[in-house]
């Protein structure tokens, strides 16, 4: 083979990654009682794609493992194997292993063959186990049916359920077992009919009534523990047994006679089964159309598109300026064309920007798994609620959010949520709840991790802080105490577990979040729970801004921060020391002079001649003194850090219509400076 | 002629570069440099770092930045800082008109514009013709110099522009560990 396969590796890795994510997601969602054939198919397809791809590229480690996985899934989707929690768990573990192998191949690292063998063995063991169960099932059934083994050919008698028949048997078998436990206490005679030796009883004394019982019972139990279509299947398998007995149990005539009406009575149920099967066929058809219609694009390409569109805007305004020299009939035509052009450009810009945005669920979807695993490991009962998964956020931010969020969620589960017994003793429900939410509030995206656990332990944090040599005091307000947990080497967990407690998590969390321009706040109440709130600016997105000018410079104030703009009167202005305050509608607003803050000469310094833009941040409100307002505009935030560095008070830069650069104010960070400017009692409590 | 420079160079500087150069004498390594003028001195920088040369245009000032950082401008969608090396090294006259030259440099992933008095030529320099930089006498710290060479009896100072641009002295980058120290 002379074709260089390595050029396709990248695509394979990306695709496999997606397949694995999809598998994990679907496995998590899969209901054990009533597995959705469509979902099973998707999981199978994902495994199959990875297997196929890895085979082509010679990634043997992946091929072997996915092959066994595929076997299990194939049986499952044909309903020849009923999925149990154990199997799903093992499949999830396999997904993890596959992920690791994929990483190894991607980074050209040594493959951990041991883990693969272990994974393969575990899966194969599951397969065998199931086969063993199968055979016992058959043996039992055959026993009941006078040693006539259940074979495929038997199923042929019932043309309408041929390929599901095997699954029916299994299902019904499993059902019996489960049921026999459930019904132990309430109906002894029914119970006896459900035992393994059921068939003896069935054929010996009152077969018809037993059948009847089983059927009715299955209906009773259906809402409780049996999937919807199991009931008809159940009855059907009864009928099948009955029928087999008709054909096979020649020796026992009573049985034969008794079972004949049984066949008749069960046929409507069998037909019910066929109707039940229809939706799943429809689902199958749907699953084919559900195939994703997206294509893979390098984000760099989108970035350069964003830039190009920006250029387009500038070129357009250049044409506009040149167009002013055109007069007469052409002028009108040109104007029309320019208006058309600007509309098109705006649409392109919006379309391009939306390409970069992904719903938050891309990050959130992996957490049900994390929570499930952790809850299992810690033997806690935890419900994860995800809210606002549709909130759109820049792709770049999503990638950087996953790690901090994982840390915080692990933290909430490990330290926050108490053990079920403790919870019960405290009068809470045994099941703890962790809520992962996202919402866009103004120019920020706020992600919250809320748990209804024990809350942070103030005493323990202070104690630990003191022993770590931090500058703390007993009477610090809570808001000052909570952030202490973000200090390096800070863990109040009594025991270091493999989940958390090494004190490396929280400071990394804060650092990661701050590196993308966000911040974390904590709210906690002893015994009630705690909330971790991550506030992220929309740094990589478009912002609606008010352009303001100071001397010859233009700045953009994010519109979301602005409450109103006004020209102050003499009466409204108060002075404390060198600081100005503005009295508006019964409140004092500290004033920040832009020309002072930005060091601009020739600006208007008399507040009454200038304009005050009243802004609001999460913490406080204040006024910004500018020369004049230029107008409202949607601007693309560009990073200053790409070629320069972070500038205090500035969130980024943008390119104006004339090609010049304007700074976008970071009102939040200016707000933290305002704190120092103004006496404490004046800062407004909102 | 060349042989003599080669033997001289290691003696003067003891520079390893020249030593290794002697070894590979057979195929002489040649580099192209863009020469520019700052004050009364001729400088040159590696032409591979030059993205483009353009006239000075109005920039947007950056709050509380040193005077030699003129501000930022829009280079086809990139927000690029402009550094006036004349101000930084206190040479020449810092006037700005359409004849003022800005050299746009591409250093790593970053684009930085530098303002100089004039750009003159592209020269080819043999590694072996590069002498070790003097410890003093030029505006630049010798740490940012690559060496000296002469063309037509004119001394040209070869600047290690990557090092200069990424230096803490210019303060164009942050995320440096010693950044906070520098500010204090």
PDB file of N, CA and C in Angstrom, chain A residues 588-669:
ATOM      1  N   UNK A 588     -26.502  57.771  45.446  1.00  0.00           N
ATOM      2  CA  UNK A 588     -25.214  58.358  45.096  1.00  0.00           C
ATOM      3  C   UNK A 588     -24.468  57.417  44.160  1.00  0.00           C
ATOM      4  N   UNK A 589     -24.040  57.951  43.049  1.00  0.00           N
ATOM      5  CA  UNK A 589     -23.280  57.135  42.095  1.00  0.00           C
ATOM      6  C   UNK A 589     -21.846  57.651  42.056  1.00  0.00           C
ATOM      7  N   UNK A 590     -20.894  56.830  42.375  1.00  0.00           N
ATOM      8  CA  UNK A 590     -19.506  57.281  42.225  1.00  0.00           C
ATOM      9  C   UNK A 590     -19.212  57.567  40.753  1.00  0.00           C
ATOM     10  N   UNK A 591     -18.373  58.531  40.497  1.00  0.00           N
ATOM     11  CA  UNK A 591     -18.050  58.886  39.110  1.00  0.00           C
ATOM     12  C   UNK A 591     -16.609  58.495  38.789  1.00  0.00           C
ATOM     13  N   UNK A 592     -16.434  57.891  37.665  1.00  0.00           N
ATOM     14  CA  UNK A 592     -15.094  57.560  37.191  1.00  0.00           C
ATOM     15  C   UNK A 592     -14.848  58.387  35.938  1.00  0.00           C
ATOM     16  N   UNK A 593     -13.769  59.130  35.935  1.00  0.00           N
ATOM     17  CA  UNK A 593     -13.471  59.929  34.750  1.00  0.00           C
ATOM     18  C   UNK A 593     -12.629  59.109  33.794  1.00  0.00           C
ATOM     19  N   UNK A 594     -13.137  58.986  32.608  1.00  0.00           N
ATOM     20  CA  UNK A 594     -12.431  58.200  31.609  1.00  0.00           C
ATOM     21  C   UNK A 594     -11.076  58.825  31.275  1.00  0.00           C
ATOM     22  N   UNK A 595     -11.047  60.142  31.175  1.00  0.00           N
ATOM     23  CA  UNK A 595      -9.787  60.770  30.775  1.00  0.00           C
ATOM     24  C   UNK A 595      -8.697  60.548  31.812  1.00  0.00           C
ATOM     25  N   UNK A 596      -9.124  60.452  33.075  1.00  0.00           N
ATOM     26  CA  UNK A 596      -8.129  60.187  34.123  1.00  0.00           C
ATOM     27  C   UNK A 596      -7.665  58.743  34.069  1.00  0.00           C
ATOM     28  N   UNK A 597      -8.644  57.888  33.923  1.00  0.00           N
ATOM     29  CA  UNK A 597      -8.343  56.464  33.956  1.00  0.00           C
ATOM     30  C   UNK A 597      -7.477  56.064  32.767  1.00  0.00           C
ATOM     31  N   UNK A 598      -7.755  56.632  31.612  1.00  0.00           N
ATOM     32  CA  UNK A 598      -7.052  56.237  30.408  1.00  0.00           C
ATOM     33  C   UNK A 598      -5.907  57.199  30.067  1.00  0.00           C
ATOM     34  N   UNK A 599      -5.754  58.223  30.878  1.00  0.00           N
ATOM     35  CA  UNK A 599      -4.665  59.168  30.643  1.00  0.00           C
ATOM     36  C   UNK A 599      -4.795  59.898  29.320  1.00  0.00           C
ATOM     37  N   UNK A 600      -5.938  60.493  29.091  1.00  0.00           N
ATOM     38  CA  UNK A 600      -6.181  61.163  27.808  1.00  0.00           C
ATOM     39  C   UNK A 600      -6.162  62.682  28.022  1.00  0.00           C
ATOM     40  N   UNK A 601      -5.442  63.362  27.146  1.00  0.00           N
ATOM     41  CA  UNK A 601      -5.388  64.826  27.214  1.00  0.00           C
ATOM     42  C   UNK A 601      -6.547  65.416  26.412  1.00  0.00           C
ATOM     43  N   UNK A 602      -6.784  66.692  26.646  1.00  0.00           N
ATOM     44  CA  UNK A 602      -7.761  67.465  25.879  1.00  0.00           C
ATOM     45  C   UNK A 602      -9.190  66.964  26.006  1.00  0.00           C
ATOM     46  N   UNK A 603      -9.470  66.251  27.056  1.00  0.00           N
ATOM     47  CA  UNK A 603     -10.844  65.794  27.228  1.00  0.00           C
ATOM     48  C   UNK A 603     -11.609  66.836  28.026  1.00  0.00           C
ATOM     49  N   UNK A 604     -12.903  66.743  28.005  1.00  0.00           N
ATOM     50  CA  UNK A 604     -13.731  67.647  28.805  1.00  0.00           C
ATOM     51  C   UNK A 604     -13.602  67.227  30.266  1.00  0.00           C
ATOM     52  N   UNK A 605     -13.206  68.169  31.113  1.00  0.00           N
ATOM     53  CA  UNK A 605     -12.966  67.800  32.500  1.00  0.00           C
ATOM     54  C   UNK A 605     -14.089  68.273  33.415  1.00  0.00           C
ATOM     55  N   UNK A 606     -14.876  69.217  32.937  1.00  0.00           N
ATOM     56  CA  UNK A 606     -15.985  69.686  33.767  1.00  0.00           C
ATOM     57  C   UNK A 606     -17.168  68.734  33.596  1.00  0.00           C
ATOM     58  N   UNK A 607     -17.583  68.085  34.674  1.00  0.00           N
ATOM     59  CA  UNK A 607     -18.639  67.073  34.533  1.00  0.00           C
ATOM     60  C   UNK A 607     -19.916  67.621  33.913  1.00  0.00           C
ATOM     61  N   UNK A 608     -20.243  68.881  34.190  1.00  0.00           N
ATOM     62  CA  UNK A 608     -21.517  69.395  33.678  1.00  0.00           C
ATOM     63  C   UNK A 608     -21.485  69.586  32.164  1.00  0.00           C
ATOM     64  N   UNK A 609     -20.291  69.656  31.602  1.00  0.00           N
ATOM     65  CA  UNK A 609     -20.205  69.762  30.141  1.00  0.00           C
ATOM     66  C   UNK A 609     -20.134  68.382  29.495  1.00  0.00           C
ATOM     67  N   UNK A 610     -19.872  67.405  30.295  1.00  0.00           N
ATOM     68  CA  UNK A 610     -19.641  66.065  29.749  1.00  0.00           C
ATOM     69  C   UNK A 610     -20.900  65.204  29.888  1.00  0.00           C
ATOM     70  N   UNK A 611     -20.758  63.980  29.534  1.00  0.00           N
ATOM     71  CA  UNK A 611     -21.866  63.027  29.617  1.00  0.00           C
ATOM     72  C   UNK A 611     -21.486  61.956  30.643  1.00  0.00           C
ATOM     73  N   UNK A 612     -22.438  61.573  31.440  1.00  0.00           N
ATOM     74  CA  UNK A 612     -22.196  60.479  32.371  1.00  0.00           C
ATOM     75  C   UNK A 612     -22.965  59.254  31.889  1.00  0.00           C
ATOM     76  N   UNK A 613     -22.238  58.183  31.732  1.00  0.00           N
ATOM     77  CA  UNK A 613     -22.885  56.913  31.383  1.00  0.00           C
ATOM     78  C   UNK A 613     -23.012  56.115  32.677  1.00  0.00           C
ATOM     79  N   UNK A 614     -24.238  55.870  33.077  1.00  0.00           N
ATOM     80  CA  UNK A 614     -24.435  55.109  34.316  1.00  0.00           C
ATOM     81  C   UNK A 614     -24.372  53.624  33.992  1.00  0.00           C
ATOM     82  N   UNK A 615     -23.479  52.951  34.671  1.00  0.00           N
ATOM     83  CA  UNK A 615     -23.328  51.526  34.384  1.00  0.00           C
ATOM     84  C   UNK A 615     -23.552  50.696  35.639  1.00  0.00           C
ATOM     85  N   UNK A 616     -23.790  49.437  35.389  1.00  0.00           N
ATOM     86  CA  UNK A 616     -24.096  48.521  36.479  1.00  0.00           C
ATOM     87  C   UNK A 616     -23.286  47.251  36.272  1.00  0.00           C
ATOM     88  N   UNK A 617     -22.699  46.776  37.328  1.00  0.00           N
ATOM     89  CA  UNK A 617     -22.007  45.494  37.249  1.00  0.00           C
ATOM     90  C   UNK A 617     -22.628  44.576  38.281  1.00  0.00           C
ATOM     91  N   UNK A 618     -22.064  43.392  38.380  1.00  0.00           N
ATOM     92  CA  UNK A 618     -22.642  42.456  39.344  1.00  0.00           C
ATOM     93  C   UNK A 618     -22.507  42.991  40.758  1.00  0.00           C
ATOM     94  N   UNK A 619     -21.503  43.831  40.983  1.00  0.00           N
ATOM     95  CA  UNK A 619     -21.244  44.252  42.364  1.00  0.00           C
ATOM     96  C   UNK A 619     -21.706  45.661  42.671  1.00  0.00           C
ATOM     97  N   UNK A 620     -21.513  46.563  41.721  1.00  0.00           N
ATOM     98  CA  UNK A 620     -21.893  47.934  42.051  1.00  0.00           C
ATOM     99  C   UNK A 620     -22.248  48.725  40.823  1.00  0.00           C
ATOM    100  N   UNK A 621     -22.781  49.888  41.097  1.00  0.00           N
ATOM    101  CA  UNK A 621     -23.162  50.792  40.014  1.00  0.00           C
ATOM    102  C   UNK A 621     -22.312  52.027  40.120  1.00  0.00           C
ATOM    103  N   UNK A 622     -21.980  52.586  39.001  1.00  0.00           N
ATOM    104  CA  UNK A 622     -21.244  53.841  39.021  1.00  0.00           C
ATOM    105  C   UNK A 622     -21.436  54.559  37.688  1.00  0.00           C
ATOM    106  N   UNK A 623     -20.915  55.763  37.636  1.00  0.00           N
ATOM    107  CA  UNK A 623     -21.039  56.539  36.412  1.00  0.00           C
ATOM    108  C   UNK A 623     -19.678  56.715  35.769  1.00  0.00           C
ATOM    109  N   UNK A 624     -19.642  56.677  34.441  1.00  0.00           N
ATOM    110  CA  UNK A 624     -18.392  56.920  33.725  1.00  0.00           C
ATOM    111  C   UNK A 624     -18.525  58.250  32.992  1.00  0.00           C
ATOM    112  N   UNK A 625     -17.563  59.090  33.208  1.00  0.00           N
ATOM    113  CA  UNK A 625     -17.590  60.407  32.610  1.00  0.00           C
ATOM    114  C   UNK A 625     -16.911  60.366  31.242  1.00  0.00           C
ATOM    115  N   UNK A 626     -17.674  60.695  30.194  1.00  0.00           N
ATOM    116  CA  UNK A 626     -17.091  60.713  28.850  1.00  0.00           C
ATOM    117  C   UNK A 626     -17.452  62.041  28.178  1.00  0.00           C
ATOM    118  N   UNK A 627     -16.816  62.315  27.042  1.00  0.00           N
ATOM    119  CA  UNK A 627     -17.095  63.574  26.359  1.00  0.00           C
ATOM    120  C   UNK A 627     -18.452  63.556  25.670  1.00  0.00           C
ATOM    121  N   UNK A 628     -18.667  62.520  24.876  1.00  0.00           N
ATOM    122  CA  UNK A 628     -19.941  62.461  24.162  1.00  0.00           C
ATOM    123  C   UNK A 628     -20.255  61.026  23.767  1.00  0.00           C
ATOM    124  N   UNK A 629     -21.500  60.848  23.377  1.00  0.00           N
ATOM    125  CA  UNK A 629     -21.919  59.526  22.908  1.00  0.00           C
ATOM    126  C   UNK A 629     -21.879  59.522  21.382  1.00  0.00           C
ATOM    127  N   UNK A 630     -21.369  58.442  20.834  1.00  0.00           N
ATOM    128  CA  UNK A 630     -21.240  58.385  19.379  1.00  0.00           C
ATOM    129  C   UNK A 630     -22.335  57.544  18.743  1.00  0.00           C
ATOM    130  N   UNK A 631     -22.878  56.641  19.487  1.00  0.00           N
ATOM    131  CA  UNK A 631     -23.919  55.794  18.910  1.00  0.00           C
ATOM    132  C   UNK A 631     -23.733  54.344  19.278  1.00  0.00           C
ATOM    133  N   UNK A 632     -24.768  53.626  18.976  1.00  0.00           N
ATOM    134  CA  UNK A 632     -24.802  52.233  19.381  1.00  0.00           C
ATOM    135  C   UNK A 632     -24.367  51.363  18.209  1.00  0.00           C
ATOM    136  N   UNK A 633     -23.625  50.328  18.503  1.00  0.00           N
ATOM    137  CA  UNK A 633     -23.099  49.509  17.414  1.00  0.00           C
ATOM    138  C   UNK A 633     -22.784  48.108  17.917  1.00  0.00           C
ATOM    139  N   UNK A 634     -22.901  47.177  17.023  1.00  0.00           N
ATOM    140  CA  UNK A 634     -22.498  45.813  17.381  1.00  0.00           C
ATOM    141  C   UNK A 634     -21.030  45.657  16.988  1.00  0.00           C
ATOM    142  N   UNK A 635     -20.229  45.227  17.911  1.00  0.00           N
ATOM    143  CA  UNK A 635     -18.801  45.130  17.592  1.00  0.00           C
ATOM    144  C   UNK A 635     -18.285  43.720  17.872  1.00  0.00           C
ATOM    145  N   UNK A 636     -17.269  43.388  17.137  1.00  0.00           N
ATOM    146  CA  UNK A 636     -16.621  42.095  17.305  1.00  0.00           C
ATOM    147  C   UNK A 636     -15.472  42.280  18.296  1.00  0.00           C
ATOM    148  N   UNK A 637     -15.480  41.499  19.346  1.00  0.00           N
ATOM    149  CA  UNK A 637     -14.403  41.638  20.319  1.00  0.00           C
ATOM    150  C   UNK A 637     -13.152  40.952  19.805  1.00  0.00           C
ATOM    151  N   UNK A 638     -12.082  41.708  19.768  1.00  0.00           N
ATOM    152  CA  UNK A 638     -10.797  41.128  19.362  1.00  0.00           C
ATOM    153  C   UNK A 638      -9.887  41.124  20.577  1.00  0.00           C
ATOM    154  N   UNK A 639      -9.095  40.109  20.629  1.00  0.00           N
ATOM    155  CA  UNK A 639      -8.210  40.006  21.779  1.00  0.00           C
ATOM    156  C   UNK A 639      -7.011  40.929  21.603  1.00  0.00           C
ATOM    157  N   UNK A 640      -6.707  41.642  22.663  1.00  0.00           N
ATOM    158  CA  UNK A 640      -5.482  42.454  22.645  1.00  0.00           C
ATOM    159  C   UNK A 640      -4.291  41.567  22.952  1.00  0.00           C
ATOM    160  N   UNK A 641      -4.580  40.482  23.632  1.00  0.00           N
ATOM    161  CA  UNK A 641      -3.494  39.619  24.100  1.00  0.00           C
ATOM    162  C   UNK A 641      -2.832  38.840  22.988  1.00  0.00           C
ATOM    163  N   UNK A 642      -3.536  38.747  21.865  1.00  0.00           N
ATOM    164  CA  UNK A 642      -2.963  37.938  20.787  1.00  0.00           C
ATOM    165  C   UNK A 642      -1.615  38.496  20.348  1.00  0.00           C
ATOM    166  N   UNK A 643      -1.542  39.807  20.236  1.00  0.00           N
ATOM    167  CA  UNK A 643      -0.279  40.395  19.788  1.00  0.00           C
ATOM    168  C   UNK A 643       0.332  41.329  20.829  1.00  0.00           C
ATOM    169  N   UNK A 644      -0.444  41.623  21.834  1.00  0.00           N
ATOM    170  CA  UNK A 644       0.077  42.520  22.863  1.00  0.00           C
ATOM    171  C   UNK A 644      -0.138  41.869  24.214  1.00  0.00           C
ATOM    172  N   UNK A 645      -0.709  42.554  25.144  1.00  0.00           N
ATOM    173  CA  UNK A 645      -0.985  41.946  26.430  1.00  0.00           C
ATOM    174  C   UNK A 645      -2.256  42.539  27.009  1.00  0.00           C
ATOM    175  N   UNK A 646      -2.658  41.992  28.117  1.00  0.00           N
ATOM    176  CA  UNK A 646      -3.879  42.463  28.761  1.00  0.00           C
ATOM    177  C   UNK A 646      -3.679  43.894  29.247  1.00  0.00           C
ATOM    178  N   UNK A 647      -4.676  44.724  28.988  1.00  0.00           N
ATOM    179  CA  UNK A 647      -4.597  46.099  29.454  1.00  0.00           C
ATOM    180  C   UNK A 647      -5.655  46.280  30.536  1.00  0.00           C
ATOM    181  N   UNK A 648      -5.259  46.816  31.682  1.00  0.00           N
ATOM    182  CA  UNK A 648      -6.225  46.972  32.769  1.00  0.00           C
ATOM    183  C   UNK A 648      -7.411  47.840  32.342  1.00  0.00           C
ATOM    184  N   UNK A 649      -8.585  47.440  32.705  1.00  0.00           N
ATOM    185  CA  UNK A 649      -9.771  48.236  32.410  1.00  0.00           C
ATOM    186  C   UNK A 649     -10.297  48.041  30.999  1.00  0.00           C
ATOM    187  N   UNK A 650      -9.597  47.244  30.222  1.00  0.00           N
ATOM    188  CA  UNK A 650     -10.006  47.049  28.837  1.00  0.00           C
ATOM    189  C   UNK A 650     -10.273  45.563  28.603  1.00  0.00           C
ATOM    190  N   UNK A 651     -11.447  45.257  28.079  1.00  0.00           N
ATOM    191  CA  UNK A 651     -11.813  43.854  27.857  1.00  0.00           C
ATOM    192  C   UNK A 651     -11.265  43.351  26.531  1.00  0.00           C
ATOM    193  N   UNK A 652     -11.016  44.260  25.632  1.00  0.00           N
ATOM    194  CA  UNK A 652     -10.529  43.862  24.320  1.00  0.00           C
ATOM    195  C   UNK A 652     -10.586  45.058  23.401  1.00  0.00           C
ATOM    196  N   UNK A 653     -10.403  44.796  22.142  1.00  0.00           N
ATOM    197  CA  UNK A 653     -10.451  45.900  21.190  1.00  0.00           C
ATOM    198  C   UNK A 653     -11.397  45.507  20.079  1.00  0.00           C
ATOM    199  N   UNK A 654     -11.791  46.481  19.304  1.00  0.00           N
ATOM    200  CA  UNK A 654     -12.612  46.153  18.155  1.00  0.00           C
ATOM    201  C   UNK A 654     -12.243  47.079  17.020  1.00  0.00           C
ATOM    202  N   UNK A 655     -12.627  46.706  15.830  1.00  0.00           N
ATOM    203  CA  UNK A 655     -12.311  47.534  14.676  1.00  0.00           C
ATOM    204  C   UNK A 655     -13.575  48.258  14.246  1.00  0.00           C
ATOM    205  N   UNK A 656     -13.473  49.562  14.201  1.00  0.00           N
ATOM    206  CA  UNK A 656     -14.635  50.376  13.880  1.00  0.00           C
ATOM    207  C   UNK A 656     -14.821  50.417  12.364  1.00  0.00           C
ATOM    208  N   UNK A 657     -15.935  51.007  11.978  1.00  0.00           N
ATOM    209  CA  UNK A 657     -16.275  51.067  10.569  1.00  0.00           C
ATOM    210  C   UNK A 657     -15.206  51.713   9.703  1.00  0.00           C
ATOM    211  N   UNK A 658     -14.462  52.652  10.255  1.00  0.00           N
ATOM    212  CA  UNK A 658     -13.457  53.328   9.453  1.00  0.00           C
ATOM    213  C   UNK A 658     -12.104  52.621   9.514  1.00  0.00           C
ATOM    214  N   UNK A 659     -12.067  51.460  10.124  1.00  0.00           N
ATOM    215  CA  UNK A 659     -10.811  50.709  10.162  1.00  0.00           C
ATOM    216  C   UNK A 659      -9.973  51.002  11.387  1.00  0.00           C
ATOM    217  N   UNK A 660     -10.374  51.993  12.169  1.00  0.00           N
ATOM    218  CA  UNK A 660      -9.581  52.301  13.359  1.00  0.00           C
ATOM    219  C   UNK A 660      -9.927  51.326  14.489  1.00  0.00           C
ATOM    220  N   UNK A 661      -9.064  51.306  15.470  1.00  0.00           N
ATOM    221  CA  UNK A 661      -9.247  50.380  16.580  1.00  0.00           C
ATOM    222  C   UNK A 661      -9.871  51.125  17.749  1.00  0.00           C
ATOM    223  N   UNK A 662     -10.852  50.544  18.386  1.00  0.00           N
ATOM    224  CA  UNK A 662     -11.419  51.136  19.597  1.00  0.00           C
ATOM    225  C   UNK A 662     -11.319  50.113  20.721  1.00  0.00           C
ATOM    226  N   UNK A 663     -11.104  50.624  21.909  1.00  0.00           N
ATOM    227  CA  UNK A 663     -11.001  49.736  23.073  1.00  0.00           C
ATOM    228  C   UNK A 663     -12.400  49.479  23.644  1.00  0.00           C
ATOM    229  N   UNK A 664     -12.619  48.256  24.050  1.00  0.00           N
ATOM    230  CA  UNK A 664     -13.874  47.909  24.711  1.00  0.00           C
ATOM    231  C   UNK A 664     -13.621  47.921  26.214  1.00  0.00           C
ATOM    232  N   UNK A 665     -14.400  48.698  26.924  1.00  0.00           N
ATOM    233  CA  UNK A 665     -14.162  48.817  28.362  1.00  0.00           C
ATOM    234  C   UNK A 665     -14.588  47.549  29.093  1.00  0.00           C
ATOM    235  N   UNK A 666     -13.808  47.211  30.082  1.00  0.00           N
ATOM    236  CA  UNK A 666     -14.152  46.085  30.942  1.00  0.00           C
ATOM    237  C   UNK A 666     -14.758  46.669  32.206  1.00  0.00           C
ATOM    238  N   UNK A 667     -16.060  46.840  32.180  1.00  0.00           N
ATOM    239  CA  UNK A 667     -16.726  47.567  33.265  1.00  0.00           C
ATOM    240  C   UNK A 667     -16.557  46.831  34.590  1.00  0.00           C
ATOM    241  N   UNK A 668     -16.562  45.502  34.535  1.00  0.00           N
ATOM    242  CA  UNK A 668     -16.397  44.725  35.772  1.00  0.00           C
ATOM    243  C   UNK A 668     -15.075  45.063  36.461  1.00  0.00           C
ATOM    244  N   UNK A 669     -14.016  45.122  35.681  1.00  0.00           N
ATOM    245  CA  UNK A 669     -12.718  45.350  36.329  1.00  0.00           C
ATOM    246  C   UNK A 669     -12.571  46.802  36.746  1.00  0.00           C
TER     247      UNK A 669
END
